[in-house]
mmCIF file of C-alpha atoms and ligand atoms in Angstrom:
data_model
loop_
_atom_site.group_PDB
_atom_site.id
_atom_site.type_symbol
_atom_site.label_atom_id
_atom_site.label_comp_id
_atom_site.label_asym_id
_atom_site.label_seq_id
_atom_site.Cartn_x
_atom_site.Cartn_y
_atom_site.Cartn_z
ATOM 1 C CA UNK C 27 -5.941 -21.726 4.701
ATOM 2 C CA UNK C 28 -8.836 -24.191 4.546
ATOM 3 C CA UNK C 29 -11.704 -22.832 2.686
ATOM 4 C CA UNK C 30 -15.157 -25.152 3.488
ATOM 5 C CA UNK C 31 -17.587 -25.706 0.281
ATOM 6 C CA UNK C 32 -20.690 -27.087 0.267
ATOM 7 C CA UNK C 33 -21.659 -29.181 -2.127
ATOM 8 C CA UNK C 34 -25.200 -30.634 -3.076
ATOM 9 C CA UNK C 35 -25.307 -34.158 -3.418
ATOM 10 C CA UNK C 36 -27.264 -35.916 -5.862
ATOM 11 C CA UNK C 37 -29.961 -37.587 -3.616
ATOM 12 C CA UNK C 38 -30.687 -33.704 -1.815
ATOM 13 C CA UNK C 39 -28.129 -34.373 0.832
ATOM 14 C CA UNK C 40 -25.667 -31.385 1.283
ATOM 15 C CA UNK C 41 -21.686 -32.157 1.417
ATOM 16 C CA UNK C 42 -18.580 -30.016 2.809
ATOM 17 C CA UNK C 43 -16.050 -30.586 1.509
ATOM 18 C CA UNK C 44 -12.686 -29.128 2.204
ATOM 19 C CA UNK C 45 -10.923 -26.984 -0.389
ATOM 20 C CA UNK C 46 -7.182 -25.760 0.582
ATOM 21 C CA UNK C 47 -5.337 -22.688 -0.710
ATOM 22 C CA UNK C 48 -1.906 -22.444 -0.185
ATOM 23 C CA UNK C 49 -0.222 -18.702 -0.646
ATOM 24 C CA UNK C 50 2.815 -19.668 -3.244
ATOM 25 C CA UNK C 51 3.916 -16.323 -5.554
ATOM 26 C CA UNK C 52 4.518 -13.550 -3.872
ATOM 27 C CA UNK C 53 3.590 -10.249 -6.198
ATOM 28 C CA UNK C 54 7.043 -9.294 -7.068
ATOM 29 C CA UNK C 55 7.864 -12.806 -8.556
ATOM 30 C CA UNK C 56 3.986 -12.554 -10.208
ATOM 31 C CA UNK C 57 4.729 -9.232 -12.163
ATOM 32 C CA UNK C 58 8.067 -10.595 -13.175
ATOM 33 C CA UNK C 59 6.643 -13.626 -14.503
ATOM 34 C CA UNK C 60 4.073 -11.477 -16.758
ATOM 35 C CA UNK C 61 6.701 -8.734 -17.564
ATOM 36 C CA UNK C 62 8.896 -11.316 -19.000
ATOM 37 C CA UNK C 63 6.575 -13.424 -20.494
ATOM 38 C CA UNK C 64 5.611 -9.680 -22.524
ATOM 39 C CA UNK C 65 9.568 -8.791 -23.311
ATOM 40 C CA UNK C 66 9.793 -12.479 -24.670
ATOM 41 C CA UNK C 67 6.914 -11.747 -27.138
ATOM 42 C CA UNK C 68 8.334 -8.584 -27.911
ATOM 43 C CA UNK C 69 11.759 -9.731 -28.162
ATOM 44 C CA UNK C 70 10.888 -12.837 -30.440
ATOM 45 C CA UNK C 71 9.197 -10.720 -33.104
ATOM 46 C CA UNK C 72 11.195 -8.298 -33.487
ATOM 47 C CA UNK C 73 14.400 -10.542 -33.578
ATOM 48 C CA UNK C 74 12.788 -12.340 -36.283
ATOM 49 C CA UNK C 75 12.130 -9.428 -38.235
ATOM 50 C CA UNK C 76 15.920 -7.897 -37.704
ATOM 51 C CA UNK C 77 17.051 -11.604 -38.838
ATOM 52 C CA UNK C 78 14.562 -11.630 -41.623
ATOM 53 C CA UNK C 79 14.062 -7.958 -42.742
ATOM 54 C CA UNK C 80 11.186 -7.079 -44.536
ATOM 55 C CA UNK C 81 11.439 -6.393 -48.399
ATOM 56 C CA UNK C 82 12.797 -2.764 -49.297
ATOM 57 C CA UNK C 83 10.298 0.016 -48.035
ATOM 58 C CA UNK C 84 8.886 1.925 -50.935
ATOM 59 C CA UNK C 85 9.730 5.629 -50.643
ATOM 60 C CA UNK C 86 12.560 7.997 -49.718
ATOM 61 C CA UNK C 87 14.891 6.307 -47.644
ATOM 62 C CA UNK C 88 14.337 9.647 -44.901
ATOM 63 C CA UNK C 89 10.738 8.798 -44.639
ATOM 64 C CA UNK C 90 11.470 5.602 -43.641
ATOM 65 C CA UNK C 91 12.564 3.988 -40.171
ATOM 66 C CA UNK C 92 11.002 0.813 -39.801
ATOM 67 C CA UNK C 93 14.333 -1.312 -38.992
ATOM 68 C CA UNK C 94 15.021 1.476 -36.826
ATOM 69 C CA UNK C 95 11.953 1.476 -34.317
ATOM 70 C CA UNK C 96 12.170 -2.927 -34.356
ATOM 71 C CA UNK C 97 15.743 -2.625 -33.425
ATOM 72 C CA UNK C 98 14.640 0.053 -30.863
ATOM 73 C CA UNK C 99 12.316 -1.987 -29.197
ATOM 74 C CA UNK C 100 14.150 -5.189 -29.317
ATOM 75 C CA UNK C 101 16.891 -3.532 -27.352
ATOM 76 C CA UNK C 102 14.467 -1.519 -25.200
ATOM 77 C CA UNK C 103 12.772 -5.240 -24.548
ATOM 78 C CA UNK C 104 16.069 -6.867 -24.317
ATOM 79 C CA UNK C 105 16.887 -4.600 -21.440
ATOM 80 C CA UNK C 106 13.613 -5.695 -19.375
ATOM 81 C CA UNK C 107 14.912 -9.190 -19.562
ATOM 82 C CA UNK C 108 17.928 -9.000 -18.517
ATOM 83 C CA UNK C 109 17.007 -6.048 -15.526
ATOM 84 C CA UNK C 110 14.091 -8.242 -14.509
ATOM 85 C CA UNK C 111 16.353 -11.358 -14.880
ATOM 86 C CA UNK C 112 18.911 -9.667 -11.827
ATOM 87 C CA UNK C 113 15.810 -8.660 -9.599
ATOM 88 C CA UNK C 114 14.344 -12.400 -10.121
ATOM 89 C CA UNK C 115 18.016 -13.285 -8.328
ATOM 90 C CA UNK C 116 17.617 -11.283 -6.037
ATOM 91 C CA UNK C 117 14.098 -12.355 -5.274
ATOM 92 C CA UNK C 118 15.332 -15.587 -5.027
ATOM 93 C CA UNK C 119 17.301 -14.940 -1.581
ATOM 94 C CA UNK C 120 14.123 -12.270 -0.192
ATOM 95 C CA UNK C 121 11.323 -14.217 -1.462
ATOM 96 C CA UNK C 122 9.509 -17.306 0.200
ATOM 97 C CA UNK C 123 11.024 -20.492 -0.524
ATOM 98 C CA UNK C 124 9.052 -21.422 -3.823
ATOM 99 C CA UNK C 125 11.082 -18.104 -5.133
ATOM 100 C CA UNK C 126 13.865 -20.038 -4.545
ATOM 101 C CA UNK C 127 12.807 -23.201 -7.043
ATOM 102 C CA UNK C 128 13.503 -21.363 -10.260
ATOM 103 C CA UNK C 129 17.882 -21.706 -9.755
ATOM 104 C CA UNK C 130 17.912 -24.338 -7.008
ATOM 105 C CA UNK C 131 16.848 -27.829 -8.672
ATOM 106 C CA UNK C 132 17.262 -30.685 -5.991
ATOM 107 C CA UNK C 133 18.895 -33.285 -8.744
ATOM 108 C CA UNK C 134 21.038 -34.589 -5.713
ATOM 109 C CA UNK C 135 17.361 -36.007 -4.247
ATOM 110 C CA UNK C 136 16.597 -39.528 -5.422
ATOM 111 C CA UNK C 137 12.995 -39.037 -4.000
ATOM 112 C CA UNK C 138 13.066 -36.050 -6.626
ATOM 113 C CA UNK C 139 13.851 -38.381 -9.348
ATOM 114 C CA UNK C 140 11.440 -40.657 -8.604
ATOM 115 C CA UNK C 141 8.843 -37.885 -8.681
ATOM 116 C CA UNK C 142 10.097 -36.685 -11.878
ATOM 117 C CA UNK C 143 9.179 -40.063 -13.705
ATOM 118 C CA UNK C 144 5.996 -39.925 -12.246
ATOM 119 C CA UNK C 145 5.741 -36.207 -13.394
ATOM 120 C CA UNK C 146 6.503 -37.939 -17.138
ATOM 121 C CA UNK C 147 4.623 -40.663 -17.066
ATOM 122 C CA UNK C 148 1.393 -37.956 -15.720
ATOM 123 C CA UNK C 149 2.070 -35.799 -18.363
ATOM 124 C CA UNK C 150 1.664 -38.711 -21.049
ATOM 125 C CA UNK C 151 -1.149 -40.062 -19.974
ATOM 126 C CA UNK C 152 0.001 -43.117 -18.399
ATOM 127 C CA UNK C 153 -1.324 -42.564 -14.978
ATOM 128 C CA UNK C 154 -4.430 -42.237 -13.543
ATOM 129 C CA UNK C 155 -4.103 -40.081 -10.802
ATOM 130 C CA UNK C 156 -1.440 -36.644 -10.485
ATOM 131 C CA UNK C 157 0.402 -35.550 -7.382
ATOM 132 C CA UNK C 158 -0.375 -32.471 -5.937
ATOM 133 C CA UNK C 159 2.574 -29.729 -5.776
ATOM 134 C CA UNK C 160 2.493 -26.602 -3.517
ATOM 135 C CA UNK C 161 5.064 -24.862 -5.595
ATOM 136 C CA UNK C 162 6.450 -26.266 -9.246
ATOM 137 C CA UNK C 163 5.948 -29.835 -10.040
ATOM 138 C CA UNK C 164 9.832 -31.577 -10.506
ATOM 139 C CA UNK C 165 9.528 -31.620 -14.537
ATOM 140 C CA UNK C 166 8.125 -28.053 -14.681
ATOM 141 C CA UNK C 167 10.906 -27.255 -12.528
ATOM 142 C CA UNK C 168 13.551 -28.808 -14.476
ATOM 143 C CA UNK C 169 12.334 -27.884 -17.605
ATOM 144 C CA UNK C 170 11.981 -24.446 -16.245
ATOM 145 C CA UNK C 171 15.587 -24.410 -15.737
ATOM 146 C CA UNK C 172 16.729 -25.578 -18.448
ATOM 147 C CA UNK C 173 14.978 -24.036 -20.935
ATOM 148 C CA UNK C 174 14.539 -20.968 -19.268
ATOM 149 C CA UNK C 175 17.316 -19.857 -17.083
ATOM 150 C CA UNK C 176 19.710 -21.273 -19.304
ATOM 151 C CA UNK C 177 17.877 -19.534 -22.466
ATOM 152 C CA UNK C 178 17.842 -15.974 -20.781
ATOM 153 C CA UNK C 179 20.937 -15.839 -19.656
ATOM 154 C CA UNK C 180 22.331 -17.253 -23.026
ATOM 155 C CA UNK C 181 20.075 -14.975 -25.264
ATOM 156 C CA UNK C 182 21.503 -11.762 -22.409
ATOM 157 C CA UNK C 183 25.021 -12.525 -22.881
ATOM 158 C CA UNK C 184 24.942 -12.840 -26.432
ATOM 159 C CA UNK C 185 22.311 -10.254 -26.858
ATOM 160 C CA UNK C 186 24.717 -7.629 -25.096
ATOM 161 C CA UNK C 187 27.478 -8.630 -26.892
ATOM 162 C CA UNK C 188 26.050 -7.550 -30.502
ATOM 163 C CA UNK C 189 24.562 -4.415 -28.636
ATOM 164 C CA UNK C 190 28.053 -4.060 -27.970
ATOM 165 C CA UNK C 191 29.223 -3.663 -31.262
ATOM 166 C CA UNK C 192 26.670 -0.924 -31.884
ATOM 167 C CA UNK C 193 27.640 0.773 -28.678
ATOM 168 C CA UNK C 194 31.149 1.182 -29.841
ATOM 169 C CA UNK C 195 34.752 0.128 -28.316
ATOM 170 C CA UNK C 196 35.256 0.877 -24.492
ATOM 171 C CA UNK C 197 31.362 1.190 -23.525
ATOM 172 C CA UNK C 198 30.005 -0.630 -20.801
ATOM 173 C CA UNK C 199 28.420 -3.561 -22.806
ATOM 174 C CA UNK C 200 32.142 -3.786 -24.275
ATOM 175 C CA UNK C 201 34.068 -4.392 -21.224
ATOM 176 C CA UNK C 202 31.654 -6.424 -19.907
ATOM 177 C CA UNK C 203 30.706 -8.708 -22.800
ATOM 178 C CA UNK C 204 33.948 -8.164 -25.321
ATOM 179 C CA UNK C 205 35.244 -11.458 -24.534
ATOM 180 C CA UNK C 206 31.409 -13.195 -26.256
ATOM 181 C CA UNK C 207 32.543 -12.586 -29.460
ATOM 182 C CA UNK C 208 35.730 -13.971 -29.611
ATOM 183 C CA UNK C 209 34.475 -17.057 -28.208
ATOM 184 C CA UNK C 210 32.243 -17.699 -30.616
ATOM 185 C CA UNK C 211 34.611 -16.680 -33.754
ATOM 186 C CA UNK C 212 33.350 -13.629 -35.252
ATOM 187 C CA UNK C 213 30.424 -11.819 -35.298
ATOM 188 C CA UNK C 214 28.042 -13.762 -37.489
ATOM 189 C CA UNK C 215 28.327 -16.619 -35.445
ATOM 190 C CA UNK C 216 27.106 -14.544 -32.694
ATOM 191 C CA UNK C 217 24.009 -13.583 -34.527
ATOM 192 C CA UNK C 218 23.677 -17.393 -35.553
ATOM 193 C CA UNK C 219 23.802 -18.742 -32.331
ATOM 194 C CA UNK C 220 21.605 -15.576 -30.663
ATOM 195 C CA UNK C 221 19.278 -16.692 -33.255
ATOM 196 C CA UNK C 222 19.120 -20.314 -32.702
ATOM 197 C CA UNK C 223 18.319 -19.682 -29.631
ATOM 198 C CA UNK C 224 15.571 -17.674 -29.911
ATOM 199 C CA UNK C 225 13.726 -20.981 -31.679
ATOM 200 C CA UNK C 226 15.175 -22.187 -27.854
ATOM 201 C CA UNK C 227 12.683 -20.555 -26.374
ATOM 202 C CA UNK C 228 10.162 -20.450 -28.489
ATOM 203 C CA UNK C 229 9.918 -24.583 -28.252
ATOM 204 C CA UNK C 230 9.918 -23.597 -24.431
ATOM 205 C CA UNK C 231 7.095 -20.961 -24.209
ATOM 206 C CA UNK C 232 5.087 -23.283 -26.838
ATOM 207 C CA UNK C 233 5.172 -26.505 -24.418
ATOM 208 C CA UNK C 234 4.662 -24.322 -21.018
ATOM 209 C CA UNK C 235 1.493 -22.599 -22.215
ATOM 210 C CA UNK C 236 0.194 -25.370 -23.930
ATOM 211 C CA UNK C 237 0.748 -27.421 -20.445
ATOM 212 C CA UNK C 238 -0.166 -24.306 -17.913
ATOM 213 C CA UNK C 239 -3.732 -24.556 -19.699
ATOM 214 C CA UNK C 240 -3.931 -28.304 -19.629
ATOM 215 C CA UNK C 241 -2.264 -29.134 -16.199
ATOM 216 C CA UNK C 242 -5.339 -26.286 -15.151
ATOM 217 C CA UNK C 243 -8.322 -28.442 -16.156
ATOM 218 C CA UNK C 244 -7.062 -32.066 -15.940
ATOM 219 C CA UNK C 245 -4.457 -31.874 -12.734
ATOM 220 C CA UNK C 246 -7.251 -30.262 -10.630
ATOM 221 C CA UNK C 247 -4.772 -27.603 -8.914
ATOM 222 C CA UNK C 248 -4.957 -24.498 -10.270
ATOM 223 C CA UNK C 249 -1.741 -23.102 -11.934
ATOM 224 C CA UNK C 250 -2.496 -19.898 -14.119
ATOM 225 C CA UNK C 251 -4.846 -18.251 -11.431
ATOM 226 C CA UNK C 252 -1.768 -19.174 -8.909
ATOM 227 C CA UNK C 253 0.018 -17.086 -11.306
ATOM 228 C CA UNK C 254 -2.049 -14.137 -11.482
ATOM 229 C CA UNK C 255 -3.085 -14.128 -7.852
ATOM 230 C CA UNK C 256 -0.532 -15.959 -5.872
ATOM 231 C CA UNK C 257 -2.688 -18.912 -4.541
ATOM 232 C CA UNK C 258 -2.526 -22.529 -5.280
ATOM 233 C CA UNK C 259 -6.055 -23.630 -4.919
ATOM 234 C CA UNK C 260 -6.920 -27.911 -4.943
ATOM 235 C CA UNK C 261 -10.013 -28.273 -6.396
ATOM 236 C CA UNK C 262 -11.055 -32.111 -4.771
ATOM 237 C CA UNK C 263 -10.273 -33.312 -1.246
ATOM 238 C CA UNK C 264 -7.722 -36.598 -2.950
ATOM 239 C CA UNK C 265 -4.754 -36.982 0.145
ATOM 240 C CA UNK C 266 -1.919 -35.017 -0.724
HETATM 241 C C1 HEM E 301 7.110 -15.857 -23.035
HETATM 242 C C2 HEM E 301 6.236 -16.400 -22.277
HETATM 243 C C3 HEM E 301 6.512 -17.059 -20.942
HETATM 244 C C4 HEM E 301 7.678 -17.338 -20.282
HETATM 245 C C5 HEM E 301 9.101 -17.074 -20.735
HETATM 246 C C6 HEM E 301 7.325 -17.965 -19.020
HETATM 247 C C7 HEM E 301 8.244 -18.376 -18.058
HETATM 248 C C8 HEM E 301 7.905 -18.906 -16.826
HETATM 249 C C9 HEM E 301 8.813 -19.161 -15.751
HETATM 250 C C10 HEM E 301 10.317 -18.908 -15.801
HETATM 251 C C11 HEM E 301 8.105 -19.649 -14.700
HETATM 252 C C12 HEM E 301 8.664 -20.012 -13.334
HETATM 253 C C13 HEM E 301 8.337 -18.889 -12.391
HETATM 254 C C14 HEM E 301 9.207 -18.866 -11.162
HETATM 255 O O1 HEM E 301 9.426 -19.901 -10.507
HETATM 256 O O2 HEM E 301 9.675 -17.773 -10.842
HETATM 257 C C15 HEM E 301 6.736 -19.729 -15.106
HETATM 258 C C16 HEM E 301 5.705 -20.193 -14.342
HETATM 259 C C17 HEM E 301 4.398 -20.274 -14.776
HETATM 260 N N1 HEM E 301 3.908 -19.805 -15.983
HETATM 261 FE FE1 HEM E 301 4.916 -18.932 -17.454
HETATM 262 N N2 HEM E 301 5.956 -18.062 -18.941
HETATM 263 C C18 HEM E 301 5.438 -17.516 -20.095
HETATM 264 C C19 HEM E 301 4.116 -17.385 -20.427
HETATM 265 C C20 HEM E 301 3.085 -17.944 -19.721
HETATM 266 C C21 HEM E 301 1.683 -17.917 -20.099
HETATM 267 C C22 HEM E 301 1.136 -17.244 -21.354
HETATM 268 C C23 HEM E 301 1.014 -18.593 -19.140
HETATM 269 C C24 HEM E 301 -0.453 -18.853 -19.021
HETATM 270 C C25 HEM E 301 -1.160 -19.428 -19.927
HETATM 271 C C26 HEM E 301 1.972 -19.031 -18.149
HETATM 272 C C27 HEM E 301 1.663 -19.736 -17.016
HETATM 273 C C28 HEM E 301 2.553 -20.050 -16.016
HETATM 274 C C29 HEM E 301 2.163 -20.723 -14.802
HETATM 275 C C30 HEM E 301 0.781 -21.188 -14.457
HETATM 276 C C31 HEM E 301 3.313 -20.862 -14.031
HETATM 277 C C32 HEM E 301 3.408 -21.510 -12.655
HETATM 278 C C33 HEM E 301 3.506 -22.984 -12.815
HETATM 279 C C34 HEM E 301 3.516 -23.668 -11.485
HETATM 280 O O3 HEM E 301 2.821 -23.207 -10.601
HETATM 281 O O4 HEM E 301 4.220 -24.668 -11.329
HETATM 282 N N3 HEM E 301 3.220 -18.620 -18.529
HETATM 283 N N4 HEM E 301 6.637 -19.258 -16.405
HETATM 284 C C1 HEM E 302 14.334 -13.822 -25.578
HETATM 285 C C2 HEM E 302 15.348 -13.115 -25.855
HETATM 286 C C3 HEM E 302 15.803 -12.712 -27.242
HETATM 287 C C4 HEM E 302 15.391 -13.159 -28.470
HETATM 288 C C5 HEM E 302 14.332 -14.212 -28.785
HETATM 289 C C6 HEM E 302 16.177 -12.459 -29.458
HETATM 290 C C7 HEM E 302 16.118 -12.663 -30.838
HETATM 291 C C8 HEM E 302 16.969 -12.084 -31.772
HETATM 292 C C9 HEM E 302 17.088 -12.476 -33.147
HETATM 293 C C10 HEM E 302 16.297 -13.592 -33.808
HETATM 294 C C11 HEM E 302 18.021 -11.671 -33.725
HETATM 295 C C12 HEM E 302 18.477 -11.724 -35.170
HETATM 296 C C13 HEM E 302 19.766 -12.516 -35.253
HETATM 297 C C14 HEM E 302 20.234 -12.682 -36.672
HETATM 298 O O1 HEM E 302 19.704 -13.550 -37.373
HETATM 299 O O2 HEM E 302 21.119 -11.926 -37.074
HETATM 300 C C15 HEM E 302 18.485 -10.760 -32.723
HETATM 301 C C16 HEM E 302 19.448 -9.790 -32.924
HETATM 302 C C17 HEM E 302 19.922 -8.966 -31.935
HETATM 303 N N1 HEM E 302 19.556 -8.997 -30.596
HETATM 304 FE FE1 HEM E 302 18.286 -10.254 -29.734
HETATM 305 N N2 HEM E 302 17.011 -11.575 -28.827
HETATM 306 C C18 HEM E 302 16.802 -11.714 -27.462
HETATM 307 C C19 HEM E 302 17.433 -11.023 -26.443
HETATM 308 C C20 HEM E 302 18.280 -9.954 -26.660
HETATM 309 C C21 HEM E 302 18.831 -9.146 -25.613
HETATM 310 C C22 HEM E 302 18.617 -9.342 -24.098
HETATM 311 C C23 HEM E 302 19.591 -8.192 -26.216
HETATM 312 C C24 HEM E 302 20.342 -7.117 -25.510
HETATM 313 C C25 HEM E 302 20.191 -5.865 -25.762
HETATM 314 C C26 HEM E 302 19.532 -8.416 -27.654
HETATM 315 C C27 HEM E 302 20.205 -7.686 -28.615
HETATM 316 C C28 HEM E 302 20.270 -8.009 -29.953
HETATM 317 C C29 HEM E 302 21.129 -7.325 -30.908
HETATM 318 C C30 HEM E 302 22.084 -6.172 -30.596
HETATM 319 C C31 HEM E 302 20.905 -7.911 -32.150
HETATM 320 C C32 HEM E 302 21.572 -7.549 -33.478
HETATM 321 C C33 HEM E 302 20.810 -6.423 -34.114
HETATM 322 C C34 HEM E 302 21.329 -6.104 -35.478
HETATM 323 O O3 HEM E 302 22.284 -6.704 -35.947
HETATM 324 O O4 HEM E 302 20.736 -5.188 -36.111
HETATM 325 N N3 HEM E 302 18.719 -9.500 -27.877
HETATM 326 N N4 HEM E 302 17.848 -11.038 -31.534
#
């Protein structure tokens, strides 16, 4: 869709110039972004505090379930990861074809490579002038994958195999993560490696806010309104 502006000129004259707005993120893949971004938050805190409990709670011990309700809603959250995490898939073969960039990184593209340096080198100042991208730029979407599909899937499997412990022997989370456990060693090692990578993400979600906000302003494409409301808007008339 083109969308015409007019502009005034500095010496009175008046300007159109020609905006574009592409339709990227369908609403399904919108909410799921937000949702998640949410269960992350929630998971994050309250898997620090079960990994760092809080001093003793004065009081009887009946009055008290504090490690109760954060465990509760870590598992409650934990679930809206991983439910949203199989509708994303599955979004990912209905959806438009930016749906589809998420799981499906072209590293067998050498013009994608190429891109990605440029992506770099944009990103640390050392050039002058950014590409525009309809859907993810080819670091975002690398980084994207690696951080995050990797890190919620990781953080799902292992999650559900401590929840499987609690569950008991023979529940569902048993016979179909047992086998984590094991793997790892023991238990603890579980929790260890559960917990590292928490920190996983939490390097991830620092570095993609910090560079939604700043790709905003400086790339001149808008990315968290494309997020909220689906459309990529370019804010100057540069070539493509
Ligand atoms: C825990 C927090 C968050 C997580 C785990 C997260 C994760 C993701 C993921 C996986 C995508 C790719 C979407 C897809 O292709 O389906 C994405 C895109 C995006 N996220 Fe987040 N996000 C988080 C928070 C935020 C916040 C707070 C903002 C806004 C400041 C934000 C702005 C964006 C934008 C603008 C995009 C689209 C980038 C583009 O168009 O290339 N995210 N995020
Ligand atoms: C972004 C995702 C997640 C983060 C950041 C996260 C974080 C954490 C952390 C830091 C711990 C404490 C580990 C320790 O030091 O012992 C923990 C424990 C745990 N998490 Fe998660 N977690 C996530 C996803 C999940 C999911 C999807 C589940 C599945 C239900 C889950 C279930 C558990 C369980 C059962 C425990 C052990 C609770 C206990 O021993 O009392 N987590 N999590």
């Amino acid at each position: 869709m083109a969308l015409e502006k007019s502009l005034e000129t500095g010496d009175g004259q008046e300007k159109v110039r020609k905006q574009t707005a592409v339709y990227v993120y369908e609403a399904p893949l919108r909410l799921w972004h937000w949702v998640t971004a949410l269960s992350i938050v929630v998971l994050g805190v309250t898997g620090y505090f079960i990994g760092a409990p809080l001093p003793t709670m004065p009081g009887e011990a009946m009055d008290n379930y504090l490690m109760g309700y954060i465990r509760f809603a870590h598992f409650a959250a934990g679930y809206v990861l991983a439910i949203g995490f199989v509708g994303r898939v599955y979004w990912a073969f209905v959806g438009n074809h930016h749906a589809r960039e998420l799981f499906l990184v072209p590293v067998h593209r050498k013009a994608w490579w190429k891109e990605l340096w440029h992506e770099v080198r944009w990103y640390l100042f050392l050039e002058k002038v950014p590409k525009k991208y309809i859907g993810h730029n080819p670091l975002g979407q690398l980084a994207m994958f690696c951080f995050f599909v990797v890190g919620a899937v990781f953080m799902s499997v292992t999650g559900f195999a401590l929840y499987a412990e609690g569950l008991g022997q023979g529940s569902w989370a048993d016979r179909l993560f047992g086998w984590v456990i094991p793997l790892f060693g023991q238990s603890q090692d579980v929790h260890t490696w559960h917990h590292l990578g928490m920190w996983y993400l939490i390097v991830f979600v620092m570095i993609h806010v910090y560079l939604a906000v700043r790709e905003d302003i400086v790339s001149r494409q808008s990315l968290i309104s494309t997020m909220v409301g689906g459309w990529r808007m370019f804010k100057d008339d540069r070539p493509d």
